[in-house]
XYZ file of C-alpha atoms in Angstrom:
615
model
C 40.181 0.772 -26.473
C 36.508 -1.269 -26.291
C 38.872 -3.833 -23.383
C 39.171 0.127 -22.310
C 35.614 1.738 -21.437
C 34.610 -2.162 -20.138
C 37.308 -1.909 -17.545
C 35.841 1.403 -16.216
C 32.843 0.325 -16.828
C 33.138 -2.571 -14.651
C 35.251 -0.627 -11.929
C 32.426 2.127 -11.476
C 30.004 -0.782 -11.088
C 32.306 -2.458 -8.113
C 33.157 0.939 -6.807
C 29.256 1.893 -6.962
C 28.310 -1.555 -5.203
C 30.833 -1.035 -2.390
C 29.842 1.977 -1.570
C 26.733 0.691 -0.953
C 27.406 -1.701 1.049
C 30.622 0.169 3.036
C 27.065 3.246 3.932
C 25.122 -0.175 5.112
C 27.761 -1.301 7.135
C 28.377 1.664 8.841
C 24.974 3.449 8.474
C 25.352 6.173 6.650
C 23.678 7.946 4.024
C 25.675 6.185 0.745
C 25.592 9.064 -1.629
C 28.642 10.328 1.313
C 31.126 7.588 0.138
C 29.766 7.567 -3.987
C 30.754 11.229 -4.335
C 33.678 11.079 -1.940
C 34.838 8.281 -4.942
C 33.722 9.856 -7.327
C 36.137 12.728 -6.865
C 38.435 10.700 -6.170
C 38.836 8.712 -9.373
C 37.801 11.808 -11.358
C 39.365 15.347 -9.964
C 41.707 14.546 -7.806
C 43.253 11.634 -8.997
C 42.135 11.410 -13.102
C 42.630 7.733 -12.801
C 38.707 8.036 -14.810
C 37.736 10.612 -17.928
C 34.009 10.359 -17.946
C 34.054 11.893 -21.861
C 37.072 10.151 -22.983
C 35.220 7.251 -22.076
C 31.800 7.637 -23.498
C 30.783 10.492 -26.205
C 28.195 12.952 -24.665
C 26.007 12.471 -27.901
C 25.640 9.005 -25.716
C 26.102 9.287 -21.774
C 23.862 12.498 -21.741
C 20.624 10.537 -22.967
C 21.942 7.659 -21.122
C 21.910 9.665 -17.264
C 18.726 11.045 -18.314
C 16.956 7.799 -18.967
C 18.655 6.681 -15.882
C 17.514 9.877 -14.052
C 13.386 8.524 -15.067
C 13.817 4.990 -13.860
C 14.832 6.626 -10.672
C 11.680 8.749 -10.139
C 9.465 5.971 -12.227
C 10.760 3.875 -9.056
C 10.302 6.972 -6.548
C 6.803 7.388 -8.027
C 5.639 4.281 -6.961
C 6.255 4.809 -3.123
C 4.217 7.805 -2.946
C 0.078 6.720 -1.578
C -2.348 9.343 -1.927
C -3.177 7.764 2.258
C -0.023 8.304 3.654
C -0.274 11.785 3.813
C -4.198 12.259 3.980
C -4.102 13.828 6.527
C -1.082 16.598 6.080
C -2.208 17.016 2.307
C -3.038 20.241 2.577
C 0.581 20.528 3.878
C 2.333 18.890 0.957
C 0.577 20.624 -1.473
C 1.727 24.083 -0.039
C 5.667 22.440 0.123
C 5.707 21.658 -3.783
C 4.219 24.653 -4.648
C 4.859 28.019 -2.529
C 7.762 26.210 -0.655
C 9.126 25.535 -4.385
C 8.842 28.781 -5.447
C 10.075 30.452 -2.398
C 13.460 28.644 -2.037
C 13.699 29.179 -5.942
C 13.183 33.024 -5.375
C 16.092 32.433 -2.347
C 18.967 30.527 -3.764
C 18.275 33.636 -6.729
C 18.878 36.183 -4.808
C 21.078 34.351 -2.479
C 23.392 33.493 -6.199
C 23.080 36.834 -7.415
C 23.567 38.535 -3.961
C 26.378 36.261 -2.068
C 28.063 34.477 -5.270
C 27.801 37.518 -7.620
C 26.646 35.193 -10.766
C 24.323 36.670 -13.312
C 20.055 37.109 -13.208
C 19.664 34.095 -15.536
C 22.182 32.073 -14.282
C 21.153 32.764 -10.588
C 17.335 32.056 -11.294
C 18.614 28.421 -13.336
C 21.063 27.756 -9.923
C 17.705 28.512 -8.052
C 16.062 26.614 -9.984
C 18.238 23.157 -9.643
C 18.281 23.779 -6.220
C 14.412 23.215 -5.385
C 14.997 20.133 -5.777
C 15.915 17.399 -2.515
C 17.045 13.963 -2.583
C 14.565 11.376 -1.885
C 17.454 8.802 -2.225
C 18.921 10.247 1.035
C 15.884 11.263 2.766
C 14.628 8.083 3.082
C 17.901 5.956 3.755
C 17.597 8.480 6.894
C 13.447 8.274 7.902
C 14.181 4.811 7.877
C 17.201 5.183 10.367
C 15.192 8.315 12.305
C 11.698 6.708 12.475
C 10.324 9.694 13.110
C 6.800 10.448 14.564
C 3.909 10.114 11.635
C 3.254 12.255 9.375
C 6.940 13.655 9.240
C 8.094 10.710 6.717
C 5.617 10.820 4.383
C 5.644 14.307 4.159
C 9.469 14.409 3.031
C 9.365 11.627 0.907
C 6.385 12.945 -0.866
C 8.213 16.755 -1.270
C 11.608 14.740 -2.647
C 9.945 13.409 -4.953
C 7.410 15.453 -6.655
C 9.908 18.406 -6.385
C 12.564 17.251 -8.607
C 10.361 17.338 -11.764
C 9.614 20.638 -10.715
C 13.374 21.411 -10.227
C 14.517 19.507 -13.312
C 11.259 21.262 -15.649
C 11.964 24.946 -13.742
C 15.684 24.604 -14.714
C 14.997 23.569 -18.517
C 12.246 26.807 -18.953
C 14.968 28.936 -17.439
C 17.666 27.104 -20.079
C 15.743 27.908 -22.688
C 14.984 31.704 -22.050
C 19.170 32.108 -21.439
C 19.258 30.426 -24.840
C 17.018 33.005 -26.418
C 17.459 34.950 -29.165
C 15.413 37.111 -28.932
C 13.929 38.792 -25.745
C 10.507 38.793 -27.931
C 11.062 34.970 -27.886
C 11.302 35.252 -23.750
C 7.085 35.075 -22.701
C 6.787 32.461 -25.367
C 9.106 30.183 -24.899
C 7.971 30.259 -21.194
C 4.891 29.741 -22.201
C 4.842 27.192 -23.932
C 7.292 25.031 -22.325
C 5.494 25.333 -18.914
C 1.621 23.839 -20.788
C 3.852 21.779 -22.845
C 5.089 20.152 -19.635
C 2.561 19.591 -18.054
C -0.030 18.262 -20.877
C 2.465 16.181 -22.934
C 4.367 14.701 -19.439
C 0.980 14.314 -18.368
C -0.227 12.261 -21.139
C 1.990 10.492 -21.932
C 2.400 8.768 -17.573
C -1.686 8.591 -17.673
C -1.513 6.729 -20.680
C 1.410 4.164 -20.175
C 0.071 3.129 -16.661
C -3.544 2.942 -18.139
C -1.738 0.991 -20.657
C 0.208 -1.598 -17.937
C -3.229 -1.559 -15.616
C -5.551 -3.079 -19.309
C -3.049 -5.415 -19.883
C -2.133 -6.742 -17.130
C -5.571 -6.868 -15.937
C -6.093 -9.645 -19.565
C -3.397 -11.365 -18.146
C -1.740 -10.123 -21.724
C 1.929 -10.263 -19.571
C 3.098 -13.275 -18.193
C 4.774 -13.093 -15.109
C 8.795 -12.860 -16.456
C 8.175 -10.285 -18.445
C 5.916 -8.083 -16.324
C 9.253 -6.531 -15.254
C 10.663 -5.726 -18.974
C 7.079 -4.711 -20.155
C 6.921 -1.895 -17.640
C 10.721 -1.275 -18.013
C 9.678 -0.267 -20.995
C 6.802 1.875 -21.363
C 8.895 3.912 -18.699
C 11.284 4.379 -21.123
C 8.743 5.037 -24.092
C 6.503 7.353 -21.810
C 9.771 9.278 -20.940
C 10.796 9.636 -24.808
C 7.346 10.675 -25.681
C 6.864 13.298 -23.240
C 10.879 15.065 -24.502
C 9.780 14.369 -27.893
C 7.189 17.388 -27.249
C 8.946 19.278 -24.217
C 12.318 18.734 -22.872
C 12.384 17.066 -19.361
C 8.787 17.007 -19.651
C 9.536 13.321 -19.439
C 10.654 13.485 -14.957
C 6.940 14.625 -14.845
C 5.711 11.547 -17.374
C 7.704 9.181 -15.626
C 6.329 10.355 -12.060
C 3.208 10.875 -12.330
C 2.845 7.098 -13.966
C 4.510 5.918 -10.469
C 2.005 7.818 -8.816
C -0.848 6.366 -10.558
C 0.104 2.598 -10.700
C 0.979 3.064 -7.218
C -2.474 3.898 -5.967
C -4.436 1.761 -8.430
C -6.730 -0.940 -6.633
C -7.549 -3.075 -10.543
C -4.429 -4.660 -10.483
C -1.652 -5.940 -8.630
C 1.923 -4.890 -9.823
C 4.696 -7.191 -8.172
C 7.374 -5.216 -9.640
C 9.095 -2.504 -7.099
C 11.442 -4.681 -6.091
C 13.285 -4.699 -9.059
C 12.563 -1.594 -9.845
C 13.963 -0.670 -6.006
C 17.324 -2.867 -7.120
C 17.533 -1.032 -10.746
C 17.001 2.454 -8.757
C 19.894 0.986 -5.983
C 21.850 -0.167 -9.345
C 21.806 3.044 -11.346
C 22.423 5.643 -8.267
C 25.474 4.512 -7.555
C 26.541 4.371 -11.148
C 25.370 8.385 -11.861
C 26.915 9.284 -8.796
C 30.135 8.055 -9.176
C 30.175 9.409 -12.867
C 28.791 12.582 -12.542
C 31.317 13.440 -9.560
C 34.302 12.018 -11.951
C 33.383 14.745 -14.671
C 33.674 17.602 -11.619
C 36.860 19.066 -13.334
C 39.814 19.980 -10.179
C 40.337 23.479 -11.702
C 35.977 23.952 -11.126
C 36.696 22.867 -7.820
C 39.263 25.091 -6.771
C 36.968 27.666 -7.806
C 35.173 26.999 -4.426
C 35.929 30.352 -2.189
C 34.354 31.418 1.604
C 31.828 33.150 -0.369
C 30.116 29.668 -1.620
C 30.405 28.476 1.898
C 28.435 31.136 2.770
C 25.906 31.127 0.727
C 25.443 26.996 1.963
C 24.863 28.243 4.883
C 21.899 30.536 3.390
C 20.897 27.298 2.409
C 20.866 26.098 5.336
C 19.505 29.212 7.695
C 17.374 31.069 5.838
C 15.889 30.063 2.894
C 14.697 26.026 4.022
C 13.310 27.229 7.268
C 11.326 30.569 5.124
C 10.015 28.406 2.848
C 8.694 25.064 5.332
C 7.391 28.337 7.431
C 5.711 29.678 4.743
C 4.009 26.081 3.481
C 3.041 24.727 6.970
C 1.070 28.030 8.289
C -2.576 27.520 9.711
C -1.109 23.569 9.377
C -2.049 21.234 12.403
C 2.089 20.780 12.876
C 4.121 21.089 16.000
C 6.819 23.656 15.794
C 9.226 20.758 16.587
C 7.848 18.747 13.349
C 7.876 22.086 11.852
C 11.360 22.703 12.741
C 12.324 18.913 11.721
C 11.151 19.579 8.579
C 12.622 22.680 8.160
C 16.359 20.465 9.203
C 15.536 18.361 6.704
C 16.018 19.168 2.527
C 19.211 16.843 1.475
C 19.704 17.385 -2.584
C 20.640 14.216 -4.601
C 20.987 13.129 -7.992
C 18.532 14.894 -9.903
C 20.184 18.633 -8.829
C 23.681 16.814 -9.809
C 22.304 14.991 -13.110
C 20.435 18.335 -14.438
C 23.536 20.373 -13.788
C 26.026 18.706 -15.200
C 23.563 18.784 -18.707
C 22.966 22.607 -18.536
C 26.324 24.152 -17.409
C 28.142 22.554 -20.177
C 26.013 23.605 -22.632
C 25.681 27.160 -21.132
C 29.959 27.322 -21.695
C 29.960 25.611 -25.147
C 27.226 29.103 -25.811
C 30.074 31.143 -23.612
C 27.681 31.739 -20.833
C 29.301 34.514 -18.588
C 29.605 32.320 -14.750
C 28.732 29.115 -16.058
C 31.726 27.408 -14.597
C 30.830 27.878 -11.357
C 27.440 26.188 -11.347
C 28.812 22.862 -11.268
C 30.876 22.839 -7.976
C 28.810 24.761 -6.823
C 25.501 22.528 -6.478
C 28.146 19.924 -5.309
C 29.568 21.657 -2.925
C 25.585 21.844 -1.801
C 25.040 17.906 -2.246
C 27.634 16.674 -0.252
C 27.099 19.734 2.606
C 23.747 18.674 2.969
C 24.059 15.541 2.862
C 26.565 15.173 5.787
C 25.130 18.061 7.827
C 21.735 16.466 7.791
C 22.795 13.171 7.990
C 24.696 13.698 10.877
C 22.861 15.864 12.797
C 18.759 14.781 12.173
C 18.563 11.677 14.286
C 20.393 13.907 17.141
C 17.574 17.074 16.029
C 14.331 14.297 16.141
C 15.727 12.514 20.044
C 15.874 16.072 21.111
C 12.842 17.794 19.451
C 10.815 14.025 21.419
C 9.387 13.185 17.787
C 11.406 9.795 17.339
C 11.792 7.620 19.993
C 14.466 6.376 22.196
C 13.326 3.526 23.866
C 10.659 2.668 21.047
C 8.042 0.353 22.096
C 5.645 -0.784 19.455
C 6.251 -3.910 17.394
C 6.015 -4.975 14.073
C 4.165 -8.251 12.603
C 5.167 -10.262 10.279
C 2.334 -12.132 9.434
C -1.473 -11.287 9.706
C -2.670 -14.666 10.700
C -6.219 -14.363 12.598
C -4.382 -15.127 16.115
C -2.347 -12.533 15.513
C -4.654 -10.322 13.977
C -6.606 -10.388 17.673
C -2.731 -10.053 19.710
C -2.091 -7.234 17.749
C -5.553 -5.727 18.536
C -5.135 -6.654 21.995
C -1.937 -4.584 21.960
C -2.602 -1.820 19.996
C -5.961 -0.420 22.083
C -3.362 -1.073 24.805
C -1.036 2.003 23.255
C 1.446 0.471 21.480
C 2.122 0.869 18.279
C 1.766 -2.320 15.851
C 1.756 -2.680 12.261
C 1.396 -6.384 9.903
C 3.374 -7.228 6.680
C 1.675 -10.385 5.046
C 1.728 -11.690 1.252
C -2.217 -12.957 2.020
C -4.403 -10.338 1.182
C -7.144 -11.248 2.917
C -5.222 -11.457 5.592
C -4.178 -7.944 5.858
C -7.891 -6.799 4.565
C -9.126 -8.845 7.054
C -6.705 -6.787 9.341
C -7.565 -3.094 8.741
C -11.387 -4.242 8.481
C -10.754 -4.594 12.833
C -8.848 -1.033 12.798
C -4.720 -2.354 12.549
C -2.185 -1.114 10.533
C -1.583 -3.875 7.748
C 0.513 -3.258 4.654
C 0.146 -6.110 1.396
C 4.189 -6.927 0.807
C 6.362 -9.484 0.727
C 8.461 -8.911 4.744
C 11.191 -10.344 3.517
C 12.209 -7.427 0.822
C 14.321 -4.672 1.388
C 11.727 -3.281 -0.788
C 9.935 -3.389 2.154
C 12.263 -2.088 4.852
C 11.519 1.128 2.965
C 8.494 1.388 2.901
C 6.980 0.779 6.152
C 7.177 3.715 8.752
C 8.217 2.768 11.423
C 8.331 5.151 14.027
C 7.449 4.173 17.476
C 8.346 0.829 16.508
C 11.149 -0.873 18.465
C 10.777 -4.921 17.884
C 10.297 -7.171 15.391
C 7.612 -10.479 15.655
C 8.210 -12.519 13.175
C 5.203 -15.207 13.246
C 4.645 -17.112 9.926
C 4.493 -20.426 10.298
C 7.254 -21.072 7.898
C 10.997 -21.398 10.332
C 13.640 -20.683 7.523
C 10.925 -17.489 6.291
C 10.856 -16.411 10.030
C 13.986 -16.418 9.652
C 15.503 -14.228 6.614
C 13.231 -11.960 7.841
C 14.913 -11.372 11.416
C 18.047 -11.396 9.569
C 16.999 -8.919 7.008
C 15.214 -6.230 9.834
C 18.445 -6.258 12.168
C 20.354 -3.754 10.078
C 16.957 -1.340 11.635
C 16.228 -3.584 15.246
C 18.734 -4.192 18.054
C 19.635 -8.018 18.168
C 17.645 -8.437 21.512
C 14.457 -7.183 20.260
C 14.435 -9.341 17.431
C 11.866 -12.142 17.565
C 10.561 -14.917 16.440
C 7.727 -17.621 17.081
C 8.649 -21.296 16.539
C 7.194 -24.027 14.679
C 7.162 -27.882 15.406
C 8.535 -28.225 12.453
C 11.448 -27.109 12.506
C 13.590 -30.197 12.948
C 15.791 -28.387 15.990
C 17.874 -30.743 17.678
C 15.879 -29.032 20.774
C 13.115 -26.789 19.561
C 12.847 -24.603 23.433
C 16.504 -23.540 22.431
C 16.535 -20.993 18.488
C 19.664 -22.825 16.761
C 22.551 -20.228 15.939
C 21.000 -19.545 12.595
C 17.623 -19.076 13.062
C 18.924 -15.243 15.250
C 16.037 -14.899 16.043
C 14.588 -15.284 19.918
C 12.179 -17.615 20.406
C 8.527 -16.469 21.586
C 6.816 -17.307 24.546
C 6.824 -19.914 27.333
C 8.913 -23.394 25.685
C 5.613 -25.655 25.243
C 3.956 -22.511 23.061
C 5.324 -23.032 19.212
C 3.601 -21.372 16.369
C 1.460 -25.095 14.899
C -0.030 -25.378 19.128
C -0.978 -21.703 19.356
C -2.183 -22.200 16.227
C -4.358 -25.109 16.975
C -5.745 -23.858 19.902
C -7.425 -20.681 18.682
C -8.734 -22.982 16.169
C -11.020 -24.486 19.393
C -11.659 -21.087 20.276
C -8.564 -19.663 22.556
C -8.427 -16.304 23.670
C -6.465 -13.765 24.610
C -6.316 -11.897 28.001
C -5.508 -9.332 29.378
C -4.886 -8.861 32.991
C -3.689 -6.452 35.209
C -1.762 -8.538 38.551
C -2.727 -7.275 42.484
C -1.386 -8.340 46.198
C -5.043 -10.426 46.077
C -4.562 -11.904 42.021
C -0.926 -12.418 41.584
C 0.616 -14.691 38.554
C 0.034 -17.898 41.193
C -4.123 -17.181 41.765
C -3.805 -15.978 38.381
C -2.568 -19.519 36.912
C -4.851 -20.924 39.516
C -7.632 -19.658 38.317
C -7.089 -20.831 34.349
C -6.423 -23.904 36.060
C -2.417 -23.668 34.604
C -4.023 -22.701 31.139
C -2.115 -19.450 30.947
C 0.168 -19.034 28.673
C 1.874 -15.412 29.476
C 2.912 -13.902 26.226
C 3.579 -9.877 27.006
C 4.244 -7.978 30.822
C 3.836 -4.297 31.188
C 5.355 -3.011 34.077
C 4.169 0.415 33.331
C 5.214 3.359 32.219
C 4.582 2.972 28.399
C 6.712 -0.337 28.206
C 6.287 -4.200 27.579
C 7.746 -6.915 27.360
C 7.739 -9.829 24.869
C 8.129 -13.672 27.423
C 10.595 -15.280 25.217
C 12.355 -19.003 27.039
C 15.559 -17.681 26.777
C 14.867 -15.297 29.533
C 12.710 -15.972 32.875
C 9.959 -13.377 34.099
C 8.998 -11.682 37.338
C 5.360 -11.398 37.251
C 4.940 -8.481 40.521
C 1.991 -6.806 41.720
C 0.904 -4.117 39.299
C 2.034 -5.363 36.403
C -0.212 -5.720 33.262
C 0.127 -9.598 32.013
C -1.635 -10.757 28.447
C -2.174 -14.068 28.062
C -3.469 -16.400 25.484
C -5.423 -19.629 27.801
C -6.106 -22.119 25.812
C -8.400 -24.535 25.300
C -6.914 -27.854 24.274
C -5.452 -30.243 26.817
C -1.737 -29.959 27.152
C -0.640 -32.163 25.422
C -1.217 -30.800 22.490
C 0.258 -27.169 23.220
C 3.500 -28.610 21.592
C 2.263 -30.478 18.651
C -0.949 -28.793 16.471
C -1.983 -29.375 13.454
C -1.710 -26.785 10.667
C -3.316 -23.733 10.297
C -5.694 -23.670 7.057
C -4.227 -22.888 3.712
C -6.374 -19.969 3.248
C -4.844 -18.200 6.998
C -1.084 -20.110 5.555
C 1.740 -16.935 5.336
C 4.895 -17.417 4.410
C 5.483 -13.207 5.652
């Protein structure tokens, strides 16, 4: 028996991670494969019977705690600065938008599906939630113009606990033994959720900050202490009010993400754990669906899903964005992005089972309906949203901006020059002083590890189509190139090599170092940093018939090293070793005017330690 359980759990884990890998290669949302595999091994073939392997009294709390970790990880991604200009829109989406979605979904469930009033209201509450675990990968792929990604991310993560708690309150009303208890149950439920959910989340967050400020947590225990506090906050809130823990852990994550008192290095761990839990949960939840339930789906179920696409989401977004500065294109795109995800699946699986045991008529329709909504919304939005963003000109088919891995002094000046020219730039560095100095210059800089998958998920790359890995560490640059190859085409992955690369020919990129070699063959990282410290500077020059490239080089006595060329019309091309550039009159040339000697441009000294960055 124990061997069977171990085998089943291992198979679930292998299937989940395998689906994640395959979805990454196919560039499709992983939830599609996860749900498909779950349905295949569960109701379709009957190979996996979750209820036989794990008793419900163990499985349900385990699912709830896993969802708590996922919501905490989501809260860690919510930065208040990301929505500074659209805070009103976000607040209306998670309040007025959520309420209108609830009402319309409930009406649709009554009129189209024929469910009872109570079950319809419960289904409407469950469908308030969107799917941040689906939305964020889509946003990375589409890269829409700001602030669409931030709005959708905030809405998706914050509405998860709102929808779950609303469903709990409705469930409590349905299970109330007398009408007199309905108002009391609802009022106390809302009060207890807000009070105990907020208190436990805030307390856990500030306990962690208190411990970190006094360095009472060693580095190797930081992740496990954080995770323990998440579970304590979640369990404590749930002790007083069922599902208040979801609000607690989300709020805890938001507080930790926006505090500036201590640096917490927990993001990568939480991301990895969240991915693992999502992979396992989706397969397990889908496997629990009964084949008889799927066969109950009919044309009315399909019409209900269409009702969500055509009526519910557009109306909710329209009401929430009235009077905002969002363009009609942005509103239209947001109204076409509301996939459901893990929280909806987990909540409906829990409540439907209890309602069926209580003999509530029609409860058996909840699970297949929600899973149909999840599959349909993920497929439709996932396949059509990239095309819609291009048609609405909210994403750029040929983005010209630059992502710098590294934010040293010379890099900051170069990025500032490009930004003034109208090209979007973003810098990532692990050196906080570099990041702070970049922000003081008005640059979009992020204090993060450029080699982390978490960094990829967090960055808003709208308008950015190229990677420039420019740290002094060749290995870090090469790893960044490999990591970001999932976002940028190979032709737009560049790196600046160091003279310490020890390649047989330093001017020809090694096959294992996949980035295109930046700038001219005599300008590596060491030479550039060394010359910059001696007073070299970056220049912008417009080439004309009278002052062409030859005259330009003669004017600077061959000390000018071309870095970028702009042929106009918002285009810019990095100068690389492997491509001979044609400098025509009318082009704008961005160059580095070296004050060091020509013999120093290939073997300069290392930059000072406080400017060093290994991404």
